JSON list of C-alpha atoms in Angstrom, two decimals:
[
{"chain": "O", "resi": 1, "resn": "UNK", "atom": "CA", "xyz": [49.40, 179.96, 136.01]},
{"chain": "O", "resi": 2, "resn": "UNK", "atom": "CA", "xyz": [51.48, 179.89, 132.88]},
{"chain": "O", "resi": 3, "resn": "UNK", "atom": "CA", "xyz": [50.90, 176.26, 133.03]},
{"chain": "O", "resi": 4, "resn": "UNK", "atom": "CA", "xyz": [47.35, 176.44, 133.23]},
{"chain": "O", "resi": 5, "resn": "UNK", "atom": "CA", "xyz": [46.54, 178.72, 130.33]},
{"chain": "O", "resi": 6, "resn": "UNK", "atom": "CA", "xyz": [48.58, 175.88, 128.69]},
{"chain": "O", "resi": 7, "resn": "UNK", "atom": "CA", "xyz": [46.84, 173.28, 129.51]},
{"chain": "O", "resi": 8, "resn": "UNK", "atom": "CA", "xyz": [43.97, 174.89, 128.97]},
{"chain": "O", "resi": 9, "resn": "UNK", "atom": "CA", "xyz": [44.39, 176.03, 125.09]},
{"chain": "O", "resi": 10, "resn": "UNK", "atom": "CA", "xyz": [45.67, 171.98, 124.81]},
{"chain": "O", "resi": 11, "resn": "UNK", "atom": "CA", "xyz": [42.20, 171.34, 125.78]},
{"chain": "O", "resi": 12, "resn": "UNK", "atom": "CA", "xyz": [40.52, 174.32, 123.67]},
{"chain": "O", "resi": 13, "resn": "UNK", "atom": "CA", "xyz": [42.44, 172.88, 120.43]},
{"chain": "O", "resi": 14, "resn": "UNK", "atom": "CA", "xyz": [41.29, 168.68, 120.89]},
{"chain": "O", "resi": 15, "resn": "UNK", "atom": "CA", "xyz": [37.97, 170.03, 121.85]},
{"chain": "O", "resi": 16, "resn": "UNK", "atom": "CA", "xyz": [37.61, 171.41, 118.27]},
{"chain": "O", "resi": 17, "resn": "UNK", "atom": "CA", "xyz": [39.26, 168.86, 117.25]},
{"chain": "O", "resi": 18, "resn": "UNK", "atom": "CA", "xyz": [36.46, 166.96, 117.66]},
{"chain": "O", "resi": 19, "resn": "UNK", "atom": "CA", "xyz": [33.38, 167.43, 116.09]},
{"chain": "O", "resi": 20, "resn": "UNK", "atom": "CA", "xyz": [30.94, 167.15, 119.38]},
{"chain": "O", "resi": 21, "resn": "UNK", "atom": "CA", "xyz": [32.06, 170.61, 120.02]},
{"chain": "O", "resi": 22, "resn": "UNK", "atom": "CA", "xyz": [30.86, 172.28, 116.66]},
{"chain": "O", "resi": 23, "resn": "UNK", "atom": "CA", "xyz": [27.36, 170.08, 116.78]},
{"chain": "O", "resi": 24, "resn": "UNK", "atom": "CA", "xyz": [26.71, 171.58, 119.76]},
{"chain": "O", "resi": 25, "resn": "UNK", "atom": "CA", "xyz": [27.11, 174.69, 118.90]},
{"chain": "O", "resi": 26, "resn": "UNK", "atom": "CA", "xyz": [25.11, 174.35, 115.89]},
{"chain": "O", "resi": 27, "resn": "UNK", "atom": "CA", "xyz": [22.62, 172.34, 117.87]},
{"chain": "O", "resi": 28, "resn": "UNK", "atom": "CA", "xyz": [22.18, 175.45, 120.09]},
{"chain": "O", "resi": 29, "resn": "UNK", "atom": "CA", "xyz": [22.05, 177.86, 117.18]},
{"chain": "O", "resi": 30, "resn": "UNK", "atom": "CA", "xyz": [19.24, 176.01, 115.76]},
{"chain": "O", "resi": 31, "resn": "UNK", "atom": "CA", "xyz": [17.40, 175.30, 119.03]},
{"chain": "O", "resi": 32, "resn": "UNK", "atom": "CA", "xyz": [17.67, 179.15, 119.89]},
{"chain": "O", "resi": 33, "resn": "UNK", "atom": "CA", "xyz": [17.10, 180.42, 116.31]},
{"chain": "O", "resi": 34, "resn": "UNK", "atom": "CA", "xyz": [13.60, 177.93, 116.49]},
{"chain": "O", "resi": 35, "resn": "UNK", "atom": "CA", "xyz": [12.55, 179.39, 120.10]},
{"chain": "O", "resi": 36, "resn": "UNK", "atom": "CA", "xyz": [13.21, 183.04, 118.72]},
{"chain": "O", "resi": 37, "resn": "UNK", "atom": "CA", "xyz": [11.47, 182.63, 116.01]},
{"chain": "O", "resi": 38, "resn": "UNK", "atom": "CA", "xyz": [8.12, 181.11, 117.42]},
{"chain": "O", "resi": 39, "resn": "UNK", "atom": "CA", "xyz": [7.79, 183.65, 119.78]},
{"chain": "O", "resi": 40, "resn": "UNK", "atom": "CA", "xyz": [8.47, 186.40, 117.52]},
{"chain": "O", "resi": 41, "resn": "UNK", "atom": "CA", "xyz": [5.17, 185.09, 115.61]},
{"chain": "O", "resi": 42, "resn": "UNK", "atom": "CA", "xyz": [3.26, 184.63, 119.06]},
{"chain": "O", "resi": 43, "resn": "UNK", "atom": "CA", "xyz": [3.95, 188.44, 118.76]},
{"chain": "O", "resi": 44, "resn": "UNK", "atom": "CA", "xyz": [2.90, 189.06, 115.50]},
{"chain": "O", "resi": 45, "resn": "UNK", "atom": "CA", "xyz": [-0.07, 187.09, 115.93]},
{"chain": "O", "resi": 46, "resn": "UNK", "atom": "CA", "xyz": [-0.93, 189.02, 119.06]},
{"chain": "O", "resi": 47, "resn": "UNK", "atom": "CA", "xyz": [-0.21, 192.55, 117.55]},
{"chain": "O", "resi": 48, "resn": "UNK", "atom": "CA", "xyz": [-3.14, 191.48, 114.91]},
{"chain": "O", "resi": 49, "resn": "UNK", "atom": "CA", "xyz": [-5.36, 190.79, 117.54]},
{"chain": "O", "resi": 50, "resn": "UNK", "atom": "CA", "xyz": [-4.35, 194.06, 118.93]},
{"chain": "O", "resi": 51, "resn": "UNK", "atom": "CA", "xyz": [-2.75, 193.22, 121.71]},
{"chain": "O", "resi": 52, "resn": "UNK", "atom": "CA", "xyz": [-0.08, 196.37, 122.72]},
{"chain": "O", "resi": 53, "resn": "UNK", "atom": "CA", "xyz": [2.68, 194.84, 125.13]},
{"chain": "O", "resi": 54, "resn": "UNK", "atom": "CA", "xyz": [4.60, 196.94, 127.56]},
{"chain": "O", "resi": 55, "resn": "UNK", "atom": "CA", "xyz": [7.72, 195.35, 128.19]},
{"chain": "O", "resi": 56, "resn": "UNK", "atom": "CA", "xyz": [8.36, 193.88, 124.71]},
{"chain": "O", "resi": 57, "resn": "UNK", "atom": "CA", "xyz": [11.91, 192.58, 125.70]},
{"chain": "O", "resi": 58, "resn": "UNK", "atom": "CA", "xyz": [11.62, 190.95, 129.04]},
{"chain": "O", "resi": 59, "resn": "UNK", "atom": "CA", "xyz": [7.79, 188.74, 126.99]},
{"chain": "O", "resi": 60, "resn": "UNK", "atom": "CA", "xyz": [10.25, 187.57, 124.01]},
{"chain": "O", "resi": 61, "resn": "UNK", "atom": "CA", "xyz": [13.64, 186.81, 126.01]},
{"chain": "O", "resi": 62, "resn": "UNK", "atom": "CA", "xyz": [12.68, 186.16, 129.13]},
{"chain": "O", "resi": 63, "resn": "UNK", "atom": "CA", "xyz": [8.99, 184.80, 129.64]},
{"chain": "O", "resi": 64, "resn": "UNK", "atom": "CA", "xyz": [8.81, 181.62, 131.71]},
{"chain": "O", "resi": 65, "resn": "UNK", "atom": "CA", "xyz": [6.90, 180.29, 129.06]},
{"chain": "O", "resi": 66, "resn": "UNK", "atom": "CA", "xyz": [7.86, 181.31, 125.83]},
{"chain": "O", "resi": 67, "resn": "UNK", "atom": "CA", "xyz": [10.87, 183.05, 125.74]},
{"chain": "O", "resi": 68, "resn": "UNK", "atom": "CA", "xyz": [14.05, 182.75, 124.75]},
{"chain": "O", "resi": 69, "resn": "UNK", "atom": "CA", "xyz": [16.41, 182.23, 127.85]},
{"chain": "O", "resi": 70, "resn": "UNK", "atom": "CA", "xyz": [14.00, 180.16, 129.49]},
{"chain": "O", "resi": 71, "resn": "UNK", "atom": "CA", "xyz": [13.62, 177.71, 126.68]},
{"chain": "O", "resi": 72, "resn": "UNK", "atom": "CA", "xyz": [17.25, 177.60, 126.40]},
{"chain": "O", "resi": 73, "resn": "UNK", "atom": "CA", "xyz": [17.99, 177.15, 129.86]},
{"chain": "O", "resi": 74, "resn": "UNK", "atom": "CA", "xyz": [15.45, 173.99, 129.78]},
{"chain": "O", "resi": 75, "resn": "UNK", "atom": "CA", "xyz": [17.69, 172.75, 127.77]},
{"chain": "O", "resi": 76, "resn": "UNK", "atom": "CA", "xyz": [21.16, 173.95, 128.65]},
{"chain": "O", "resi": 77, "resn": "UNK", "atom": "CA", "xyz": [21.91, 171.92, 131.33]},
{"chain": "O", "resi": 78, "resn": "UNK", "atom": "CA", "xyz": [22.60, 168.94, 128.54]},
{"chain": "O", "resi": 79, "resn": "UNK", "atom": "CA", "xyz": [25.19, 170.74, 126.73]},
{"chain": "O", "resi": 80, "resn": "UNK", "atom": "CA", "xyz": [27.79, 170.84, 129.08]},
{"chain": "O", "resi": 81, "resn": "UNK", "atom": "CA", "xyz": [28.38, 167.09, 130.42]},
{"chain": "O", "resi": 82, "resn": "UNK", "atom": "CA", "xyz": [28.71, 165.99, 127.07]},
{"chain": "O", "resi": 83, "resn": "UNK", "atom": "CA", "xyz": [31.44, 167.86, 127.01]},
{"chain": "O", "resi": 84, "resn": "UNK", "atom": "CA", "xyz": [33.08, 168.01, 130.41]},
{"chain": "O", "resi": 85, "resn": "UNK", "atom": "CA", "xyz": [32.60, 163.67, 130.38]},
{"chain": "O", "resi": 86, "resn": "UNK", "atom": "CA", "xyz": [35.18, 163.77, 128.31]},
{"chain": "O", "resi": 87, "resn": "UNK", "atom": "CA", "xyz": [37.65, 166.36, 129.56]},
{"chain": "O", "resi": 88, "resn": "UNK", "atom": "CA", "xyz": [39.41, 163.33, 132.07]},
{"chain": "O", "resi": 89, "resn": "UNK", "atom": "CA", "xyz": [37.99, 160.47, 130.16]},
{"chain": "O", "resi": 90, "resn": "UNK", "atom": "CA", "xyz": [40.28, 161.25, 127.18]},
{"chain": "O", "resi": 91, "resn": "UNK", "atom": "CA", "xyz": [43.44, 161.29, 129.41]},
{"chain": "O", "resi": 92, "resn": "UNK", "atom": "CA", "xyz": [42.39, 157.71, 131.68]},
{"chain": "O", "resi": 93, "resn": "UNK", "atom": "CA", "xyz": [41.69, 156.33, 127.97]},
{"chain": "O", "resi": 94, "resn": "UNK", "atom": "CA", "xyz": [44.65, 157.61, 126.56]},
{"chain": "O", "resi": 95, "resn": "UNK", "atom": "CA", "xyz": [46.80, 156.62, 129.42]},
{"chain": "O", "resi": 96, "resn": "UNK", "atom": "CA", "xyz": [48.10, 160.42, 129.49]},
{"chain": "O", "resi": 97, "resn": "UNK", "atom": "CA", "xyz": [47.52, 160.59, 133.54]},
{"chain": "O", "resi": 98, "resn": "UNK", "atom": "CA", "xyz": [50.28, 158.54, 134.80]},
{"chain": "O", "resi": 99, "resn": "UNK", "atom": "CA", "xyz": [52.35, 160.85, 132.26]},
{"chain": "O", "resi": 100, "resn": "UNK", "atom": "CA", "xyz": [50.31, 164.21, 133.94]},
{"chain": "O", "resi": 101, "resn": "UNK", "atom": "CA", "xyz": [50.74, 162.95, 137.71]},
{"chain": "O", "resi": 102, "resn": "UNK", "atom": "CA", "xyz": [54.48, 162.58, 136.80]},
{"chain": "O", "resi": 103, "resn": "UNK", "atom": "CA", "xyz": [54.91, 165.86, 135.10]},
{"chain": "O", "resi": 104, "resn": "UNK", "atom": "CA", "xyz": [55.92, 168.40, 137.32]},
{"chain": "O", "resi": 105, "resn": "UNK", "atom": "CA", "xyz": [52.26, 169.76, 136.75]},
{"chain": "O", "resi": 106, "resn": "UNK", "atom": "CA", "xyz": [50.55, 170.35, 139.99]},
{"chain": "O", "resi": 107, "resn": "UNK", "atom": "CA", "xyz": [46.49, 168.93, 140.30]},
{"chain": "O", "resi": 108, "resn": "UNK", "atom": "CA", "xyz": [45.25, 172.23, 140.98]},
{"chain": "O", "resi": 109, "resn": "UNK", "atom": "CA", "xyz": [46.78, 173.60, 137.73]},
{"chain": "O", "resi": 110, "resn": "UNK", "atom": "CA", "xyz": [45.31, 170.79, 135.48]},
{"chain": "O", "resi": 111, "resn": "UNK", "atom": "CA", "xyz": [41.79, 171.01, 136.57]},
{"chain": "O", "resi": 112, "resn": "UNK", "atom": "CA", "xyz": [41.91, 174.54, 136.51]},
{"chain": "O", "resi": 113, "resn": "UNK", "atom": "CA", "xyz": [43.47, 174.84, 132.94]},
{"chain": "O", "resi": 114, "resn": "UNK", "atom": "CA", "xyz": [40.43, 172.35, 131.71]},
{"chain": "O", "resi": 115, "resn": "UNK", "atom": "CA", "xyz": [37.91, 174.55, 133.26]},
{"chain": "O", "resi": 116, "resn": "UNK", "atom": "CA", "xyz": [39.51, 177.95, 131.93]},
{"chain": "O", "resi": 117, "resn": "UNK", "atom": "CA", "xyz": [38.80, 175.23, 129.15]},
{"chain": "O", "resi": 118, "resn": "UNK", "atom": "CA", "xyz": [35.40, 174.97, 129.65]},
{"chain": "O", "resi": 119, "resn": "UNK", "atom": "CA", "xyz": [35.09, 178.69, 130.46]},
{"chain": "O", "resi": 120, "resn": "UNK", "atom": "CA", "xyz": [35.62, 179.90, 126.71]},
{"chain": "O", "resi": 121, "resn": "UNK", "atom": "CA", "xyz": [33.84, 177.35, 124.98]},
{"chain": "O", "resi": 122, "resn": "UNK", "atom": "CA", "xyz": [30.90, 179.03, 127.49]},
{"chain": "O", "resi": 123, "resn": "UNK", "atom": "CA", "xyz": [31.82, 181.98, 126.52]},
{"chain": "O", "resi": 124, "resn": "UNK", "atom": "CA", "xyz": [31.10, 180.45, 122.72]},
{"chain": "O", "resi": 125, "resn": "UNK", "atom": "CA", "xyz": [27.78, 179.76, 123.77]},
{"chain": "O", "resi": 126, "resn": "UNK", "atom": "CA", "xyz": [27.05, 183.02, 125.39]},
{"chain": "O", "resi": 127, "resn": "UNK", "atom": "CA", "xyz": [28.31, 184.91, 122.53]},
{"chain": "O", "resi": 128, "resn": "UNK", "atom": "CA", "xyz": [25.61, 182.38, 120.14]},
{"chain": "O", "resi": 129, "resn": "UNK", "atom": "CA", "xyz": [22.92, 183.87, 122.73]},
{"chain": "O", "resi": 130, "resn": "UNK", "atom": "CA", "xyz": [24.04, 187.36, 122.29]},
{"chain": "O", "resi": 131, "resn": "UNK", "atom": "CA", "xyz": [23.71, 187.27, 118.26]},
{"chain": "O", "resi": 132, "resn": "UNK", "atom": "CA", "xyz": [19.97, 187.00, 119.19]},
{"chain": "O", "resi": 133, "resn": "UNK", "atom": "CA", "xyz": [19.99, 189.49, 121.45]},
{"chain": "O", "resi": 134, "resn": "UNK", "atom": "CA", "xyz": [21.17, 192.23, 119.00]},
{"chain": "O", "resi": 135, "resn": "UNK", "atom": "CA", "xyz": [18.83, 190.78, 116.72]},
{"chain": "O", "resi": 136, "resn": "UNK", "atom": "CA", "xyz": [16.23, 191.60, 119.41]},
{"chain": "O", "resi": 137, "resn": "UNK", "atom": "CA", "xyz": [17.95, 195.00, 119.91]},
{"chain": "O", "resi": 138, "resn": "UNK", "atom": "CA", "xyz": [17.56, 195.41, 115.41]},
{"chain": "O", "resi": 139, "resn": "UNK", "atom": "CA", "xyz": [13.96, 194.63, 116.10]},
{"chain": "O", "resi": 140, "resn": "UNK", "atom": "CA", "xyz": [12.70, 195.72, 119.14]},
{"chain": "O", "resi": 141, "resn": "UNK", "atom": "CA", "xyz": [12.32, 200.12, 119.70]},
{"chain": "O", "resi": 142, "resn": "UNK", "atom": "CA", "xyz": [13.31, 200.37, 123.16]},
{"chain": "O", "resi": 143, "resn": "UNK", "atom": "CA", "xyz": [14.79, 197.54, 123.48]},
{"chain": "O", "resi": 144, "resn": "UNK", "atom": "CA", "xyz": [16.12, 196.90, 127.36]},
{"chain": "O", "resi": 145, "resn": "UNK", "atom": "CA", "xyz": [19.65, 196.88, 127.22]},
{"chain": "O", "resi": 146, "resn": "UNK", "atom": "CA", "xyz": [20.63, 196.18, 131.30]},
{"chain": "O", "resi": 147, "resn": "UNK", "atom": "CA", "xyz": [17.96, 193.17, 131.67]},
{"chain": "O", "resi": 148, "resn": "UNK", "atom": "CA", "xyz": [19.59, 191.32, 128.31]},
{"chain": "O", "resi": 149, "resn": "UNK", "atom": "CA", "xyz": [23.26, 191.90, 129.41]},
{"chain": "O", "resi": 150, "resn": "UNK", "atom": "CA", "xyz": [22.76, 190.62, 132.39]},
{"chain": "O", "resi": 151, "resn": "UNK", "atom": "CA", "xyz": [20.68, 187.97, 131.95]},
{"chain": "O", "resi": 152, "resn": "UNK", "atom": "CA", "xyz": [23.59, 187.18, 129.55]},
{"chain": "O", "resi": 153, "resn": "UNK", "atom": "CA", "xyz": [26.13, 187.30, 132.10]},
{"chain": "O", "resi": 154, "resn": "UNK", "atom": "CA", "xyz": [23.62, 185.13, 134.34]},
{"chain": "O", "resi": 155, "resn": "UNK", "atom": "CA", "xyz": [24.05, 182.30, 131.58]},
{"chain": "O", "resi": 156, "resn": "UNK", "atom": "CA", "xyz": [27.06, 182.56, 131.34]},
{"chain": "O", "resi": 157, "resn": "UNK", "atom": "CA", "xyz": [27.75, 182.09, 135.45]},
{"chain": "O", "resi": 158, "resn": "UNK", "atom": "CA", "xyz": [25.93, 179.26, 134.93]},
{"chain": "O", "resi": 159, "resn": "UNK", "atom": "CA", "xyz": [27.32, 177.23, 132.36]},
{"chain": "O", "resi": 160, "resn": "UNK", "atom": "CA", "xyz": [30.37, 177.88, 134.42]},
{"chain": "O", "resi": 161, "resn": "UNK", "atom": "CA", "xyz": [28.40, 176.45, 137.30]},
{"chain": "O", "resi": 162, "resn": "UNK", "atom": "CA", "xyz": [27.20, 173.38, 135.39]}
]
């Protein structure tokens, strides 16, 4: 295990080493900040109109039309190949697999260090989703705590799926 978690913060540090990582991040950021903020005006546009909504928090994060998690999940399932393609690309271009199969690294423990890998960097993305939700939570009065966390936690699963 011990050589996992290495492996895997090896793979944490070159992916930030790269700058693919941080534009998708931002990327996200602005593509979630965009879809928050149109649908926060579809609400102020219908609150003029007088339209009173019941469930405030489940119509702004997670309509299938306009809300937040739904627009992002549209989109989400682009994110992760670009970065997973080059999890094992960089070591068969590098020529560092003849030096891992040699090593007295098992298989199991390098493909499980790169997806711990993977698993925080998703855990980046989910925590980028969760600054919206407390912005939600700033702006919303009874805002619907259970049905954000784990919708959350349902991203989350699946970036790890992805």
């Amino acid at each position: 295990m011990k050589k996992s978690l290495r492996i895997a913060r090896l793979e944490l540090s070159l992916l930030f080493y790269s700058p693919i990582a941080w534009f998708l991040l931002i990327v996200l950021i602005v593509q979630t900040g965009l879809s928050y903020t149109g649908t926060m005006d579809i609400m102020e546009q219908s609150r003029e109109i007088n339209n009173n909504f019941r469930f405030l928090t489940s119509y702004i994060f997670s309509n299938p039309f306009v809300g937040l998690f739904s627009s992002v999940l549209k989109q989400l399932y682009l994110y992760v190949p670009l970065i997973t393609m080059g999890l094992m690309s960089r070591e068969i271009s590098s020529g560092t697999t003849k030096l891992l199969y040699s090593s007295p690294v098992l298989m199991w423990e390098i493909i499980l260090g790169k997806f711990m890998a993977m698993m925080v960097y998703s855990g980046g993305m989910v925590v980028v989703l969760g600054l919206f939700v407390i912005a939600g939570a700033a702006t919303i009065p009874h805002f619907d705590w259970p049905m954000m966390l784990s919708a959350l936690l349902g991203v989350f699963l699946l970036l790890c799926a992805y």
